[in-house]
C-alpha positions as MATLAB code, in Angstrom:
seq = 'MQMKIAHTLRNRVYVYFSRCNMSSFNYKSCIDVSPEVSKALRSHTPVVALESTIISHGMPYPQNLQTALQVEEIVRNEGAVPATVAIVKGRIKVGLNQEMLAEFASLKTPVVKTSRRDFPYVLSKGLNGGTTVAGTVIVSSAVGIKVFATGGLGGVHRGGEKTMDVSADLMELGRNPVAVVSSGVKSILDIERTLEYLETQGVCVVTFGENKNFPSFYTPRSGVEAPYNIESPVEAALLIEKLFELHLNSGILLAVPIPDAEAIEGNEIEKAISTAVKEAEDHGIKGKEVTPFVLNRVISLTGGRSLESNIALIKNNAKVGAQVALELAKRQMHSSKQLSSEDVFQSLHAASSERCAAKSSPRFDILVK';
ca = [
     -10.780   16.319   -3.580;
      -8.385   12.755   -2.888;
      -6.229   13.612   -6.589;
      -5.613   17.088   -5.136;
      -4.812   15.167   -1.756;
      -2.270   12.880   -2.839;
      -0.441   16.073   -5.327;
       0.233   18.261   -2.062;
       2.185   15.316   -0.375;
       3.659   14.398   -2.966;
       5.020   17.679   -4.002;
       6.366   17.772   -0.416;
       8.028   14.165   -0.328;
      11.867   15.312    0.199;
      10.681   16.372    3.386;
      10.259   12.395    4.428;
      12.522   10.360    1.579;
      15.520   11.833    0.092;
      15.275   12.101   -4.293;
      16.573    8.869   -4.941;
      17.925   10.283   -8.228;
      20.157   13.025   -6.795;
      23.374   10.751   -6.673;
      25.134    7.698   -5.860;
      25.344    9.186   -2.070;
      24.671    6.474    0.245;
      23.455    9.062    3.004;
      23.400    6.357    6.587;
      27.076    6.066    5.740;
      28.512    9.414    4.720;
      25.906   12.358    6.133;
      24.920   13.293    9.964;
      22.115   15.597   10.361;
      21.916   17.090   13.933;
      18.716   16.040   15.953;
      17.853   20.004   15.866;
      17.178   20.075   12.398;
      15.912   17.066   11.437;
      13.421   17.845   14.167;
      12.607   20.658   12.255;
      12.475   19.416    9.231;
      10.272   16.338    9.742;
       7.760   19.553   11.908;
       8.215   21.776    8.764;
       9.684   24.095   11.153;
      11.623   26.065    8.955;
      15.421   25.123    8.141;
      17.875   27.280    6.389;
      20.999   26.098    5.009;
      24.239   27.605    5.497;
      27.568   27.124    3.285;
      30.754   26.319    5.248;
      33.214   28.394    3.238;
      32.740   31.895    4.300;
      34.137   30.242    6.582;
      37.336   28.077    6.427;
      38.435   29.906    2.986;
      36.196   33.229    2.507;
      37.189   35.049    5.816;
      40.000   35.386    8.150;
      40.176   34.217   11.825;
      38.789   35.264   13.890;
      35.950   37.164   11.511;
      35.205   34.072   10.131;
      33.664   32.877   13.065;
      32.269   35.599   14.769;
      30.351   36.301   11.470;
      29.060   32.404   11.933;
      27.774   32.549   14.414;
      25.884   36.255   14.514;
      24.412   34.575   10.975;
      23.382   31.583   12.736;
      22.051   33.330   15.378;
      19.359   36.600   13.019;
      18.564   33.189   11.045;
      17.010   32.181   14.751;
      15.779   35.613   15.518;
      14.134   35.023   12.727;
      11.811   32.124   13.654;
      14.537   29.605   11.763;
      16.223   26.817   12.191;
      20.014   26.759   10.889;
      22.281   24.311    9.277;
      25.598   24.740    8.048;
      26.281   22.304    6.427;
      30.224   21.653    6.425;
      32.953   17.350    6.629;
      33.991   17.112    9.692;
      36.799   14.250    9.323;
      35.616   13.172    6.832;
      31.491   13.239    7.725;
      29.615   15.572    6.026;
      27.205   17.311    8.917;
      23.714   19.230    8.698;
      23.692   21.241   11.550;
      27.115   22.306   13.035;
      26.423   23.658   17.012;
      28.816   25.999   18.875;
      31.693   23.910   20.307;
      31.852   22.034   15.916;
      31.676   26.058   14.215;
      34.348   27.430   16.980;
      36.647   23.596   16.029;
      36.142   24.486   12.379;
      36.822   28.527   12.366;
      40.664   27.795   13.394;
      41.364   24.298   12.252;
      45.167   24.746   11.379;
      44.925   21.309    8.945;
      44.228   22.365    4.979;
      40.491   22.352    4.720;
      39.424   21.660    1.229;
      36.765   23.733   -1.233;
      34.355   21.088   -1.191;
      32.167   20.636   -4.605;
      29.944   17.722   -5.923;
      33.871   16.394   -7.657;
      35.609   16.463   -4.520;
      33.372   15.062   -2.060;
      34.145   11.080   -2.811;
      38.221   11.723   -1.896;
      37.801   13.953    0.648;
      34.961   11.904    2.539;
      37.670    9.109    1.626;
      41.317   10.574    3.249;
      38.639   11.206    5.942;
      39.144   14.983    5.644;
      37.851   18.378    6.545;
      35.933   20.786    3.609;
      33.924   23.318    3.493;
      31.462   23.419    1.581;
      30.958   25.531   -1.847;
      27.546   26.631   -3.159;
      27.616   23.956   -5.372;
      28.477   21.585   -3.026;
      25.471   23.030   -0.169;
      23.331   22.392   -2.802;
      23.578   18.646   -3.367;
      23.636   18.457    0.874;
      20.255   20.591    0.682;
      17.949   18.724   -1.662;
      18.856   15.561   -0.823;
      17.843   15.843    3.210;
      14.842   19.189    2.185;
      16.031   21.898    3.201;
      14.731   23.909   -0.137;
      16.430   26.870    0.999;
      19.941   28.064    1.852;
      21.399   31.468    1.575;
      25.102   32.992    1.368;
      27.165   35.479    0.170;
      27.784   35.718   -3.371;
      26.981   32.971   -6.073;
      29.875   31.307   -8.448;
      30.111   32.089  -11.770;
      31.791   32.741  -15.020;
      35.040   33.669  -14.646;
      35.959   37.225  -16.006;
      37.820   35.879  -19.926;
      35.643   32.622  -18.677;
      34.521   32.253  -22.594;
      38.378   31.185  -22.985;
      39.692   29.699  -19.374;
      36.371   27.713  -19.820;
      36.721   28.974  -15.358;
      33.019   28.013  -14.841;
      31.652   28.035  -11.388;
      29.691   24.643  -11.266;
      27.526   27.133   -8.815;
      25.130   27.484  -11.159;
      25.468   23.165  -13.014;
      24.090   22.135   -9.194;
      21.750   24.696   -9.109;
      20.421   23.647  -12.726;
      19.958   19.905  -11.500;
      18.488   20.063   -7.790;
      15.717   21.438   -6.181;
      16.437   24.022   -3.863;
      16.312   28.163   -3.572;
      19.717   30.293   -3.818;
      19.421   33.494   -1.293;
      22.833   36.006   -2.184;
      23.635   38.617   -3.513;
      24.001   38.054   -7.093;
      27.192   36.305   -8.069;
      30.551   37.794   -6.881;
      31.703   41.093   -8.134;
      34.995   39.542   -9.733;
      33.191   37.472  -11.822;
      31.164   38.113  -15.336;
      27.364   38.332  -14.174;
      26.163   38.864  -17.853;
      27.390   35.752  -19.090;
      26.863   33.809  -15.962;
      23.663   35.016  -15.557;
      23.467   33.835  -19.581;
      24.287   29.920  -18.402;
      21.800   30.312  -15.769;
      19.127   30.411  -18.180;
      20.609   27.745  -20.557;
      20.126   25.771  -16.977;
      16.659   26.245  -16.458;
      17.176   27.606  -13.224;
      15.391   31.118  -12.112;
      16.255   33.453  -11.836;
      14.722   36.805   -9.632;
      15.320   39.931   -7.943;
      14.367   40.557   -4.352;
      13.746   44.118   -3.865;
      11.991   47.212   -5.388;
      13.329   46.318   -9.546;
      15.301   44.501  -11.578;
      18.575   45.436  -11.470;
      20.833   42.414  -10.749;
      23.416   42.945   -7.965;
      26.463   43.479   -7.599;
      27.595   41.539   -4.408;
      29.731   44.147   -2.958;
      27.275   46.662   -4.993;
      23.069   46.739   -5.096;
      23.297   47.617   -9.000;
      24.922   45.791  -11.466;
      23.256   47.698  -14.702;
      22.084   44.037  -15.508;
      18.641   43.180  -15.645;
      17.448   40.256  -13.855;
      14.358   39.106  -15.533;
      11.179   38.199  -13.282;
      11.520   41.153  -10.055;
       9.217   39.719   -6.226;
       9.284   42.274   -3.551;
       8.361   39.943    0.143;
       9.197   36.849    1.827;
       5.614   36.246    0.766;
       5.836   36.117   -3.288;
       8.933   34.316   -3.130;
       7.931   31.508   -0.304;
       4.781   30.812   -3.575;
       7.617   30.649   -5.762;
       8.951   28.224   -4.765;
       6.081   26.559   -4.047;
       5.212   26.467   -7.553;
       8.948   25.290   -8.269;
       8.254   21.338   -6.246;
       4.897   22.011   -7.578;
       5.508   21.777  -11.360;
       8.561   18.411  -10.684;
      11.879   20.762  -12.825;
      14.600   19.407  -10.279;
      16.235   22.957  -11.019;
      16.542   25.900   -8.869;
      15.972   29.536   -8.062;
      17.984   32.206   -7.632;
      16.794   35.087   -5.117;
      19.214   37.954   -5.168;
      19.183   40.843   -2.094;
      21.318   43.363   -2.980;
      23.632   44.923   -0.205;
      22.154   47.637    1.578;
      22.431   51.245    0.632;
      24.378   51.833    3.916;
      26.968   48.784    3.210;
      28.037   49.280    0.001;
      31.044   49.899   -2.025;
      30.561   52.808   -4.706;
      31.192   50.807   -7.948;
      33.862   52.240   -9.834;
      36.527   51.764   -6.703;
      35.485   48.398   -5.930;
      36.329   47.466   -9.875;
      39.250   49.181  -10.148;
      40.522   46.614   -6.990;
      38.817   43.215   -8.594;
      41.207   44.626  -11.806;
      44.218   44.539  -10.236;
      42.896   41.636   -8.000;
      42.789   39.681  -10.892;
      45.208   40.702  -13.567;
      47.660   40.017  -10.538;
      46.479   35.941  -10.116;
      47.065   36.030  -13.872;
      50.604   37.503  -13.291;
      50.177   34.367  -10.956;
      49.717   31.708  -12.241;
      46.535   31.350   -9.613;
      44.009   28.431  -11.321;
      40.643   26.796  -10.872;
      38.884   26.891   -7.100;
      41.748   29.375   -5.748;
      41.405   32.423   -8.241;
      38.039   32.816   -5.826;
      39.735   32.957   -2.711;
      43.117   34.680   -3.772;
      41.303   37.150   -5.578;
      38.935   38.162   -2.460;
      41.381   38.260    0.166;
      43.251   40.873   -2.422;
      40.156   42.728   -3.184;
      40.393   42.868    1.083;
      43.999   44.275    1.184;
      42.866   46.912   -1.936;
      40.275   48.283    0.270;
      41.177   48.532    3.984;
      39.333   45.712    4.518;
      35.924   48.171    3.288;
      35.657   44.781    1.142;
      35.467   42.354    4.214;
      32.784   44.415    6.321;
      30.718   44.686    3.177;
      30.735   41.240    2.188;
      29.809   40.024    6.028;
      27.037   43.228    5.557;
      25.504   41.500    2.910;
      26.225   37.909    4.375;
      23.529   39.047    7.571;
      20.711   40.487    5.270;
      20.847   37.161    2.848;
      20.451   35.152    5.957;
      18.043   37.216    6.689;
      15.404   37.191    4.002;
      16.705   33.706    4.206;
      14.538   32.762    7.088;
      11.960   34.683    6.906;
      11.249   33.185    3.413;
      11.591   30.022    4.853;
       9.182   30.929    7.580;
       6.817   32.244    5.350;
       7.230   28.403    3.063;
       6.609   26.529    6.160;
       3.634   28.058    6.760;
       2.329   27.270    3.945;
       2.877   23.486    4.031;
       1.529   23.737    7.443;
      -1.728   24.537    5.874;
      -2.075   22.336    3.554;
      -0.799   19.546    6.353;
      -3.662   19.496    8.316;
      -5.985   19.407    5.647;
      -5.114   15.732    5.280;
      -5.262   12.324    7.292;
      -2.566   10.348    8.635;
      -3.269    7.335    6.189;
      -3.655    9.884    3.568;
       0.332   10.990    4.504;
       1.372    7.335    4.769;
      -0.077    6.068    1.280;
       1.135    9.301   -0.831;
       4.279    9.180    0.404;
       4.848    5.630    0.184;
       3.787    6.128   -3.125;
       5.793    8.606   -4.494;
       8.658    7.519   -2.709;
       7.687    3.500   -4.737;
       8.120    5.894   -8.538;
      10.922    8.024   -7.655;
      12.533    4.979   -6.598;
      11.675    3.140   -9.443;
      13.627    3.358  -11.909;
      16.361    3.155  -10.726;
      19.184    0.844   -9.537;
      21.172    2.719   -6.323;
      19.562    2.507   -3.551;
      16.682    5.506   -1.319;
      18.944    7.995    0.512;
      19.062    6.933    3.909;
      19.786    9.659    6.913;
      21.395    8.978   10.381;
      20.360   11.307   12.815;
      24.027   12.128   14.925;
];
């Protein structure tokens, strides 16, 4: 029985202690967790992380602000706490209030699209940054958020076998235990090669719905089959729980198809994407500028319909993500009721010491602000 209690507690140590082998961030000086999010994490209230490149690079103003507020409201309506991650004047923020969201969405100064490589520069210069899926996964894992809802994952770009243009999202999902809820990968990417790369990174890819047909962002079916399929938030919560029990230190991609009513016909969107990709090549656009350029061109080429679909799928993913986080929190609370406070202290102390012993970097501290 004691062994079981210790095992259960060790699987929840992320809520109380940041992981010592995640990165070299000194979180006391770099990150501010809002009081609401901090309280939720301590009390096992479900929390859903949300990225900020959707706000800074994915949509024009004011649609970006409207969507961000609506998405947070959807998460709250499902009984979870939204935790939008962004960088404001060189500070990583986890949880933005409405005033901060409005200010961030309407910034006139450039906002840096921020992934792992960009954090040191953006923070050292006191810049504003929109965290990508990769950046948000890093921060989510460090502070103990297990579920992250977004629009679409980055991936292997078309022609990536020649250009080596592969999103850092895939690498980070392979080394951080976070469940990312998205409508697959963005349609502008090479879906088959992306799934191959995710397999190499050890990421568990699961479709959420009736079958294994992997979604293609604007359309619910890509014709490419995912390895696994689940049909309910309860199944998803159990899947995530097992991930943490195994200590695999890799993530899960929960691929949720866009609702049929909001989808765009496959041939139509493919034609627009191909045109936009060709234009990006002709203009010499490379690296992290490709995705924003192509998405904006697709909006123009589809007469704004792709933006409407983008907003719809983000809202749907937020709803599913919140439902999954709620079921996961229920499982955690059920286990917690069986443990004494002394058991908690002893096991958490042991688990923290075990994780930190072999590392020279200090324990991550989180500043509630």
